PDB file of C-alpha atoms and ligand atoms in Angstrom:
ATOM      1  CA  MET A  28       0.191   0.145  -0.188  1.00  0.00           C
ATOM      2  CA  GLN A  29       2.886   2.606   0.507  1.00  0.00           C
ATOM      3  CA  ARG A  30       3.905   1.666  -2.761  1.00  0.00           C
ATOM      4  CA  VAL A  31       0.409   2.400  -4.255  1.00  0.00           C
ATOM      5  CA  LYS A  32       0.671   5.829  -2.433  1.00  0.00           C
ATOM      6  CA  SER A  33       3.420   7.147  -4.740  1.00  0.00           C
ATOM      7  CA  LEU A  34       1.578   6.348  -7.737  1.00  0.00           C
ATOM      8  CA  LEU A  35      -0.228   8.834 -10.150  1.00  0.00           C
ATOM      9  CA  THR A  36      -4.054   8.273  -9.530  1.00  0.00           C
ATOM     10  CA  PRO A  37      -6.023   6.540 -10.713  1.00  0.00           C
ATOM     11  CA  THR A  38      -3.347   4.104 -12.015  1.00  0.00           C
ATOM     12  CA  LEU A  39      -4.890   1.200 -14.041  1.00  0.00           C
ATOM     13  CA  LEU A  40      -2.551  -1.789 -14.736  1.00  0.00           C
ATOM     14  CA  VAL A  41      -3.903  -4.239 -17.074  1.00  0.00           C
ATOM     15  CA  ALA A  42      -1.927  -8.048 -17.400  1.00  0.00           C
ATOM     16  CA  ARG A  43      -2.336 -10.092 -20.449  1.00  0.00           C
ATOM     17  CA  HIS A  44      -1.201 -12.945 -18.470  1.00  0.00           C
ATOM     18  CA  GLN A  45      -1.192 -13.025 -14.974  1.00  0.00           C
ATOM     19  CA  THR A  46       0.966 -15.295 -13.033  1.00  0.00           C
ATOM     20  CA  ALA A  47       0.377 -14.925  -9.210  1.00  0.00           C
ATOM     21  CA  GLY A  48      -3.295 -13.573  -9.089  1.00  0.00           C
ATOM     22  CA  ARG A  49      -4.756 -13.460  -5.837  1.00  0.00           C
ATOM     23  CA  GLY A  50      -8.100 -14.129  -3.960  1.00  0.00           C
ATOM     24  CA  ARG A  51      -9.002 -13.156  -0.570  1.00  0.00           C
ATOM     25  CA  ALA A  52      -7.140 -14.565   2.242  1.00  0.00           C
ATOM     26  CA  GLY A  53      -3.891 -15.339   0.327  1.00  0.00           C
ATOM     27  CA  ARG A  54      -6.014 -17.783  -2.500  1.00  0.00           C
ATOM     28  CA  THR A  55      -5.664 -17.893  -5.756  1.00  0.00           C
ATOM     29  CA  TRP A  56      -6.798 -16.588  -8.926  1.00  0.00           C
ATOM     30  CA  LEU A  57      -5.845 -18.248 -11.934  1.00  0.00           C
ATOM     31  CA  SER A  58      -5.921 -17.372 -15.541  1.00  0.00           C
ATOM     32  CA  THR A  59      -4.801 -17.926 -18.771  1.00  0.00           C
ATOM     33  CA  PRO A  60      -3.244 -15.344 -21.132  1.00  0.00           C
ATOM     34  CA  ASP A  61      -6.268 -15.222 -23.573  1.00  0.00           C
ATOM     35  CA  GLY A  62      -9.051 -16.542 -21.041  1.00  0.00           C
ATOM     36  CA  VAL A  63      -9.369 -14.062 -18.523  1.00  0.00           C
ATOM     37  CA  LEU A  64      -9.237 -10.333 -18.689  1.00  0.00           C
ATOM     38  CA  THR A  65      -7.422  -9.340 -15.291  1.00  0.00           C
ATOM     39  CA  PHE A  66      -6.751  -5.712 -14.579  1.00  0.00           C
ATOM     40  CA  SER A  67      -6.082  -3.682 -11.210  1.00  0.00           C
ATOM     41  CA  LEU A  68      -7.147   0.350 -10.764  1.00  0.00           C
ATOM     42  CA  ALA A  69      -5.693   2.065  -7.719  1.00  0.00           C
ATOM     43  CA  TRP A  70      -8.108   4.949  -6.865  1.00  0.00           C
ATOM     44  CA  GLU A  71      -7.651   7.588  -4.185  1.00  0.00           C
ATOM     45  CA  PHE A  72     -10.790   8.816  -2.555  1.00  0.00           C
ATOM     46  CA  PRO A  73     -10.580  12.191  -0.779  1.00  0.00           C
ATOM     47  CA  ALA A  74     -10.207  13.251   2.773  1.00  0.00           C
ATOM     48  CA  GLY A  75     -13.314  12.244   4.769  1.00  0.00           C
ATOM     49  CA  ALA A  76     -14.707   9.596   2.251  1.00  0.00           C
ATOM     50  CA  GLN A  77     -17.321   7.086   3.159  1.00  0.00           C
ATOM     51  CA  SER A  78     -16.506   4.088   4.914  1.00  0.00           C
ATOM     52  CA  MET A  79     -14.561   1.488   2.477  1.00  0.00           C
ATOM     53  CA  MET A  80     -16.336  -1.398   3.637  1.00  0.00           C
ATOM     54  CA  GLY A  81     -18.746  -1.685   1.244  1.00  0.00           C
ATOM     55  CA  LEU A  82     -16.510  -0.752  -1.818  1.00  0.00           C
ATOM     56  CA  PRO A  83     -15.832  -4.291  -3.119  1.00  0.00           C
ATOM     57  CA  LEU A  84     -20.260  -4.686  -3.007  1.00  0.00           C
ATOM     58  CA  ALA A  85     -19.976  -1.268  -5.229  1.00  0.00           C
ATOM     59  CA  VAL A  86     -17.453  -2.488  -7.619  1.00  0.00           C
ATOM     60  CA  GLY A  87     -19.591  -5.456  -7.907  1.00  0.00           C
ATOM     61  CA  VAL A  88     -22.488  -3.320  -8.918  1.00  0.00           C
ATOM     62  CA  ALA A  89     -20.835  -1.693 -11.400  1.00  0.00           C
ATOM     63  CA  ILE A  90     -19.266  -4.224 -13.307  1.00  0.00           C
ATOM     64  CA  ALA A  91     -22.405  -6.761 -12.921  1.00  0.00           C
ATOM     65  CA  GLU A  92     -24.784  -3.708 -14.151  1.00  0.00           C
ATOM     66  CA  ARG A  93     -22.543  -2.982 -17.028  1.00  0.00           C
ATOM     67  CA  LEU A  94     -22.347  -6.917 -18.056  1.00  0.00           C
ATOM     68  CA  LEU A  95     -26.089  -6.762 -18.281  1.00  0.00           C
ATOM     69  CA  GLN A  96     -25.967  -4.012 -20.521  1.00  0.00           C
ATOM     70  CA  LEU A  97     -23.351  -5.859 -22.474  1.00  0.00           C
ATOM     71  CA  GLY A  98     -25.431  -8.771 -22.874  1.00  0.00           C
ATOM     72  CA  VAL A  99     -24.212 -11.085 -20.168  1.00  0.00           C
ATOM     73  CA  PRO A 100     -27.210 -12.499 -17.457  1.00  0.00           C
ATOM     74  CA  VAL A 101     -25.129 -12.056 -14.127  1.00  0.00           C
ATOM     75  CA  GLN A 102     -25.982 -12.427 -10.636  1.00  0.00           C
ATOM     76  CA  LEU A 103     -23.861 -11.341  -7.263  1.00  0.00           C
ATOM     77  CA  LYS A 104     -22.786 -13.663  -5.037  1.00  0.00           C
ATOM     78  CA  TRP A 105     -21.930 -12.016  -1.230  1.00  0.00           C
ATOM     79  CA  PRO A 106     -19.610 -10.334  -0.798  1.00  0.00           C
ATOM     80  CA  ASN A 107     -17.142 -10.378  -3.806  1.00  0.00           C
ATOM     81  CA  ASP A 108     -18.144 -12.796  -6.577  1.00  0.00           C
ATOM     82  CA  ILE A 109     -20.133 -12.208 -10.146  1.00  0.00           C
ATOM     83  CA  LEU A 110     -21.970 -15.257 -11.195  1.00  0.00           C
ATOM     84  CA  ARG A 111     -23.212 -16.630 -14.338  1.00  0.00           C
ATOM     85  CA  ASN A 112     -25.537 -19.349 -14.370  1.00  0.00           C
ATOM     86  CA  GLY A 113     -24.685 -19.882 -10.261  1.00  0.00           C
ATOM     87  CA  LYS A 114     -20.643 -20.271 -11.322  1.00  0.00           C
ATOM     88  CA  LYS A 115     -18.233 -17.758 -10.793  1.00  0.00           C
ATOM     89  CA  LEU A 116     -17.458 -15.316 -14.068  1.00  0.00           C
ATOM     90  CA  ALA A 117     -15.451 -12.707 -12.385  1.00  0.00           C
ATOM     91  CA  GLY A 118     -13.734 -12.072  -9.066  1.00  0.00           C
ATOM     92  CA  ILE A 119     -13.084  -8.474  -7.070  1.00  0.00           C
ATOM     93  CA  LEU A 120     -10.399  -8.203  -4.742  1.00  0.00           C
ATOM     94  CA  VAL A 121     -10.447  -4.771  -3.048  1.00  0.00           C
ATOM     95  CA  GLU A 122      -7.318  -3.699  -0.680  1.00  0.00           C
ATOM     96  CA  SER A 123      -7.879  -0.507   0.875  1.00  0.00           C
ATOM     97  CA  GLN A 124      -6.458   2.189   3.487  1.00  0.00           C
ATOM     98  CA  ALA A 125      -8.846   4.469   4.771  1.00  0.00           C
ATOM     99  CA  GLY A 126      -7.662   8.055   5.767  1.00  0.00           C
ATOM    100  CA  GLN A 127      -9.315  10.218   8.181  1.00  0.00           C
ATOM    101  CA  THR A 128      -7.599  13.645   7.663  1.00  0.00           C
ATOM    102  CA  GLN A 129      -5.831  12.053   4.500  1.00  0.00           C
ATOM    103  CA  SER A 130      -6.911  10.885   1.447  1.00  0.00           C
ATOM    104  CA  SER A 131      -8.252   6.972   1.359  1.00  0.00           C
ATOM    105  CA  TRP A 132      -7.003   4.727  -1.090  1.00  0.00           C
ATOM    106  CA  ALA A 133      -7.874   1.172  -2.760  1.00  0.00           C
ATOM    107  CA  VAL A 134      -6.793  -1.218  -5.310  1.00  0.00           C
ATOM    108  CA  ILE A 135      -9.509  -2.721  -7.091  1.00  0.00           C
ATOM    109  CA  GLY A 136      -8.487  -5.873  -8.857  1.00  0.00           C
ATOM    110  CA  ILE A 137     -10.565  -7.642 -11.476  1.00  0.00           C
ATOM    111  CA  GLY A 138     -10.688 -11.135 -12.801  1.00  0.00           C
ATOM    112  CA  LEU A 139     -13.086 -11.738 -15.845  1.00  0.00           C
ATOM    113  CA  ASN A 140     -13.248 -15.178 -17.516  1.00  0.00           C
ATOM    114  CA  LEU A 141     -13.601 -14.810 -21.013  1.00  0.00           C
ATOM    115  CA  SER A 142     -13.147 -18.341 -22.211  1.00  0.00           C
ATOM    116  CA  VAL A 143     -12.141 -20.546 -19.775  1.00  0.00           C
ATOM    117  CA  PRO A 144     -10.417 -23.970 -21.191  1.00  0.00           C
ATOM    118  CA  ALA A 145     -10.967 -27.344 -19.481  1.00  0.00           C
ATOM    119  CA  GLU A 146      -7.515 -27.362 -18.191  1.00  0.00           C
ATOM    120  CA  LEU A 147      -7.698 -24.463 -16.188  1.00  0.00           C
ATOM    121  CA  GLU A 148     -10.889 -25.471 -14.858  1.00  0.00           C
ATOM    122  CA  ARG A 149      -9.687 -28.249 -13.692  1.00  0.00           C
ATOM    123  CA  GLU A 150      -7.059 -26.371 -12.188  1.00  0.00           C
ATOM    124  CA  ILE A 151      -9.217 -24.153 -10.471  1.00  0.00           C
ATOM    125  CA  GLY A 152     -10.761 -27.357  -9.103  1.00  0.00           C
ATOM    126  CA  GLN A 153     -14.653 -26.244  -9.718  1.00  0.00           C
ATOM    127  CA  GLU A 154     -16.842 -24.953 -12.798  1.00  0.00           C
ATOM    128  CA  VAL A 155     -16.643 -22.175 -13.295  1.00  0.00           C
ATOM    129  CA  ALA A 156     -18.540 -19.519 -15.894  1.00  0.00           C
ATOM    130  CA  ASP A 157     -17.216 -17.820 -18.868  1.00  0.00           C
ATOM    131  CA  ALA A 158     -18.592 -15.549 -21.739  1.00  0.00           C
ATOM    132  CA  ALA A 159     -18.205 -16.155 -25.384  1.00  0.00           C
ATOM    133  CA  TRP A 160     -19.781 -12.791 -26.317  1.00  0.00           C
ATOM    134  CA  LEU A 161     -17.497 -10.921 -24.439  1.00  0.00           C
ATOM    135  CA  ALA A 162     -14.162 -13.194 -25.447  1.00  0.00           C
ATOM    136  CA  GLN A 163     -15.205 -11.916 -28.878  1.00  0.00           C
ATOM    137  CA  MET A 164     -15.256  -8.298 -28.184  1.00  0.00           C
ATOM    138  CA  ASP A 165     -12.267  -6.268 -28.563  1.00  0.00           C
ATOM    139  CA  ARG A 166     -10.357  -6.545 -25.723  1.00  0.00           C
ATOM    140  CA  ASN A 167      -9.434  -2.626 -25.494  1.00  0.00           C
ATOM    141  CA  GLN A 168     -13.080  -1.866 -26.134  1.00  0.00           C
ATOM    142  CA  LEU A 169     -14.277  -4.306 -22.835  1.00  0.00           C
ATOM    143  CA  LEU A 170     -11.761  -2.909 -20.938  1.00  0.00           C
ATOM    144  CA  ALA A 171     -13.034   0.775 -21.882  1.00  0.00           C
ATOM    145  CA  GLN A 172     -16.498  -0.308 -21.021  1.00  0.00           C
ATOM    146  CA  LEU A 173     -15.771  -1.619 -17.715  1.00  0.00           C
ATOM    147  CA  LEU A 174     -13.498   1.145 -16.294  1.00  0.00           C
ATOM    148  CA  GLN A 175     -16.124   3.595 -17.495  1.00  0.00           C
ATOM    149  CA  ALA A 176     -18.698   2.201 -15.140  1.00  0.00           C
ATOM    150  CA  LEU A 177     -16.061   2.086 -12.306  1.00  0.00           C
ATOM    151  CA  GLN A 178     -15.027   5.720 -12.585  1.00  0.00           C
ATOM    152  CA  VAL A 179     -18.710   6.703 -12.370  1.00  0.00           C
ATOM    153  CA  ALA A 180     -19.318   3.719  -9.397  1.00  0.00           C
ATOM    154  CA  LEU A 181     -16.340   4.982  -7.593  1.00  0.00           C
ATOM    155  CA  THR A 182     -17.214   8.503  -7.734  1.00  0.00           C
ATOM    156  CA  GLU A 183     -20.487   7.729  -6.320  1.00  0.00           C
ATOM    157  CA  PHE A 184     -19.331   5.734  -3.963  1.00  0.00           C
ATOM    158  CA  SER A 185     -16.953   8.735  -2.465  1.00  0.00           C
ATOM    159  CA  LEU A 186     -19.990  11.205  -2.259  1.00  0.00           C
ATOM    160  CA  GLN A 187     -22.680   8.598  -0.669  1.00  0.00           C
ATOM    161  CA  GLY A 188     -20.607   5.439   0.515  1.00  0.00           C
ATOM    162  CA  PHE A 189     -22.484   2.262  -0.038  1.00  0.00           C
ATOM    163  CA  SER A 190     -25.743   3.309   0.894  1.00  0.00           C
ATOM    164  CA  ALA A 191     -26.308   4.802  -2.996  1.00  0.00           C
ATOM    165  CA  PHE A 192     -25.524   0.738  -4.068  1.00  0.00           C
ATOM    166  CA  VAL A 193     -27.603  -1.284  -1.635  1.00  0.00           C
ATOM    167  CA  GLU A 194     -30.865  -1.583  -3.409  1.00  0.00           C
ATOM    168  CA  ARG A 195     -29.052  -1.995  -6.810  1.00  0.00           C
ATOM    169  CA  TRP A 196     -27.065  -5.154  -5.096  1.00  0.00           C
ATOM    170  CA  ASN A 197     -30.105  -6.433  -3.563  1.00  0.00           C
ATOM    171  CA  ARG A 198     -31.966  -6.403  -6.926  1.00  0.00           C
ATOM    172  CA  LEU A 199     -28.719  -8.658  -8.325  1.00  0.00           C
ATOM    173  CA  HIS A 200     -28.478 -10.299  -5.320  1.00  0.00           C
ATOM    174  CA  ALA A 201     -28.255 -14.399  -6.566  1.00  0.00           C
ATOM    175  CA  HIS A 202     -29.431 -16.119  -3.099  1.00  0.00           C
ATOM    176  CA  THR A 203     -32.140 -13.981  -1.663  1.00  0.00           C
ATOM    177  CA  GLN A 204     -34.528 -16.109   0.374  1.00  0.00           C
ATOM    178  CA  GLN A 205     -32.265 -19.099  -0.072  1.00  0.00           C
ATOM    179  CA  THR A 206     -30.828 -21.200   2.727  1.00  0.00           C
ATOM    180  CA  VAL A 207     -27.261 -20.783   2.646  1.00  0.00           C
ATOM    181  CA  VAL A 208     -24.235 -21.273   4.995  1.00  0.00           C
ATOM    182  CA  ILE A 209     -20.935 -19.038   6.245  1.00  0.00           C
ATOM    183  CA  MET A 210     -18.106 -20.705   6.465  1.00  0.00           C
ATOM    184  CA  GLU A 211     -14.877 -19.509   8.110  1.00  0.00           C
ATOM    185  CA  GLN A 212     -11.717 -21.460   7.421  1.00  0.00           C
ATOM    186  CA  GLY A 213     -13.561 -24.449   6.541  1.00  0.00           C
ATOM    187  CA  GLU A 214     -16.132 -24.307   9.583  1.00  0.00           C
ATOM    188  CA  VAL A 215     -19.906 -23.525   9.142  1.00  0.00           C
ATOM    189  CA  LEU A 216     -19.922 -20.474  11.393  1.00  0.00           C
ATOM    190  CA  HIS A 217     -24.015 -19.838  10.899  1.00  0.00           C
ATOM    191  CA  GLN A 218     -26.860 -21.567   8.862  1.00  0.00           C
ATOM    192  CA  GLY A 219     -29.834 -19.094   7.712  1.00  0.00           C
ATOM    193  CA  ILE A 220     -31.655 -17.578   5.095  1.00  0.00           C
ATOM    194  CA  ALA A 221     -29.630 -15.056   2.874  1.00  0.00           C
ATOM    195  CA  LEU A 222     -32.083 -11.487   2.821  1.00  0.00           C
ATOM    196  CA  GLY A 223     -29.597  -9.310   1.103  1.00  0.00           C
ATOM    197  CA  VAL A 224     -27.489  -6.458   2.486  1.00  0.00           C
ATOM    198  CA  ASP A 225     -27.389  -3.352   4.538  1.00  0.00           C
ATOM    199  CA  ALA A 226     -25.948  -0.167   4.122  1.00  0.00           C
ATOM    200  CA  LEU A 227     -22.569  -1.133   4.988  1.00  0.00           C
ATOM    201  CA  GLY A 228     -22.662  -4.247   2.814  1.00  0.00           C
ATOM    202  CA  CYS A 229     -23.245  -6.703   5.858  1.00  0.00           C
ATOM    203  CA  LEU A 230     -25.046  -9.864   4.788  1.00  0.00           C
ATOM    204  CA  LEU A 231     -28.307  -9.884   6.574  1.00  0.00           C
ATOM    205  CA  LEU A 232     -28.954 -13.747   7.450  1.00  0.00           C
ATOM    206  CA  GLN A 233     -32.326 -14.726   9.089  1.00  0.00           C
ATOM    207  CA  THR A 234     -31.343 -17.586  11.384  1.00  0.00           C
ATOM    208  CA  GLU A 235     -32.987 -19.687  14.123  1.00  0.00           C
ATOM    209  CA  GLN A 236     -31.477 -17.258  16.829  1.00  0.00           C
ATOM    210  CA  GLY A 237     -32.489 -14.287  15.241  1.00  0.00           C
ATOM    211  CA  GLU A 238     -31.300 -11.676  12.246  1.00  0.00           C
ATOM    212  CA  GLN A 239     -27.345 -11.548  12.116  1.00  0.00           C
ATOM    213  CA  ARG A 240     -25.481  -9.388  10.400  1.00  0.00           C
ATOM    214  CA  ILE A 241     -22.517 -10.867   8.885  1.00  0.00           C
ATOM    215  CA  HIS A 242     -19.089  -8.588   8.129  1.00  0.00           C
ATOM    216  CA  SER A 243     -17.234 -10.031   5.071  1.00  0.00           C
ATOM    217  CA  GLY A 244     -14.098 -10.862   6.996  1.00  0.00           C
ATOM    218  CA  ASP A 245     -12.802 -13.674   5.672  1.00  0.00           C
ATOM    219  CA  VAL A 246     -15.863 -15.628   5.645  1.00  0.00           C
ATOM    220  CA  SER A 247     -17.561 -17.364   2.629  1.00  0.00           C
ATOM    221  CA  LEU A 248     -21.262 -18.230   1.694  1.00  0.00           C
ATOM    222  CA  ARG A 249     -22.121 -21.419   0.084  1.00  0.00           C
ATOM    223  CA  PRO A 250     -25.666 -22.096  -0.788  1.00  0.00           C
ATOM    224  CA  LEU A 251     -27.083 -25.277   0.869  1.00  0.00           C
TER     225      LEU A 251
HETATM  226  P1  LIG B 314     -15.065 -18.759  -2.433  1.00  0.00           P
HETATM  227  O1  LIG B 314     -14.966 -18.580  -3.983  1.00  0.00           O
HETATM  228  O2  LIG B 314     -14.367 -19.735  -2.039  1.00  0.00           O
HETATM  229  O3  LIG B 314     -16.542 -18.554  -2.117  1.00  0.00           O
HETATM  230  P2  LIG B 314     -14.209 -16.204  -2.372  1.00  0.00           P
HETATM  231  O4  LIG B 314     -15.347 -15.950  -3.213  1.00  0.00           O
HETATM  232  O5  LIG B 314     -13.812 -15.566  -0.990  1.00  0.00           O
HETATM  233  O6  LIG B 314     -14.697 -17.979  -1.782  1.00  0.00           O
HETATM  234  P3  LIG B 314     -11.858 -15.693  -3.458  1.00  0.00           P
HETATM  235  O7  LIG B 314     -11.056 -15.222  -2.674  1.00  0.00           O
HETATM  236  O8  LIG B 314     -12.564 -14.520  -4.206  1.00  0.00           O
HETATM  237  O9  LIG B 314     -12.931 -16.591  -3.257  1.00  0.00           O
HETATM  238  O10 LIG B 314     -11.642 -16.362  -5.034  1.00  0.00           O
HETATM  239  C1  LIG B 314     -10.317 -17.458  -5.153  1.00  0.00           C
HETATM  240  C2  LIG B 314     -11.129 -18.591  -5.311  1.00  0.00           C
HETATM  241  O11 LIG B 314     -11.852 -18.301  -6.787  1.00  0.00           O
HETATM  242  C3  LIG B 314     -10.124 -19.683  -5.767  1.00  0.00           C
HETATM  243  O12 LIG B 314     -10.047 -19.878  -4.417  1.00  0.00           O
HETATM  244  C4  LIG B 314     -10.693 -20.508  -6.655  1.00  0.00           C
HETATM  245  O13 LIG B 314     -12.060 -21.620  -5.693  1.00  0.00           O
HETATM  246  C5  LIG B 314     -11.450 -19.342  -7.811  1.00  0.00           C
HETATM  247  N1  LIG B 314     -10.891 -18.965  -8.626  1.00  0.00           N
HETATM  248  C6  LIG B 314      -9.388 -19.146  -8.832  1.00  0.00           C
HETATM  249  N2  LIG B 314      -9.489 -18.500 -10.163  1.00  0.00           N
HETATM  250  C7  LIG B 314     -10.835 -18.565 -10.730  1.00  0.00           C
HETATM  251  C8  LIG B 314     -11.138 -18.111 -12.117  1.00  0.00           C
HETATM  252  N3  LIG B 314     -10.649 -17.906 -13.044  1.00  0.00           N
HETATM  253  N4  LIG B 314     -12.455 -18.239 -12.251  1.00  0.00           N
HETATM  254  C9  LIG B 314     -13.726 -18.576 -11.218  1.00  0.00           C
HETATM  255  N5  LIG B 314     -12.988 -19.061 -10.057  1.00  0.00           N
HETATM  256  C10 LIG B 314     -11.560 -19.119  -9.843  1.00  0.00           C
END
């Protein structure tokens, strides 16, 4: 993050072939040179900006809405994935540093599957989604579309925080009213019915003990 501070903002890094992609908690994000669009955007938010907590979800809304406009039917999985037919089409990793009196920073990493060969899917170890329609698009045009959506969303986020995105996120939620479990390091922490997210981006879960607010931290959601 220190090194990011010396970059001009915004800075965009696009990898034709990403060889050490990361997910949350040190998990790996795998790609092939032509099969996955991978890029990172460093963005600075003005001093006194909103809590960074809902930022990964706001980014999900921006990317998902633009993919829908481009004709790809997608939904959101809490907290940070974009699904197509219930399988992961894109992953989002946001690393941020909130400043009180100074500006806040975020590096937003996105991996979007365009055309995933069977060997890569085997390596990932689960079925994933891709989007042949996007794979046919000019790569720079696609990137420009996504960046334009992000620019609008990040400006909105600086002014209003995640509250501007709650309804939009909930409209795209893949698991509304479905029974899900929340896992942490392989252990089930909670089981309940997913209701949607609140104004901070926490998942609202109806459990036998009442409604719980789940902070993303390092927990993962699994549909039952
Ligand atoms: P989970 O996917 O287990 O719910 P998560 O959403 O937090 O957890 P991330 O950290 O966002 O996972 O992403 C890393 C995970 O994504 C890897 O553990 C792997 O299962 C999966 N993965 C890696 N590469 C790809 C890819 N190209 N397409 C889809 N999924 C991938």
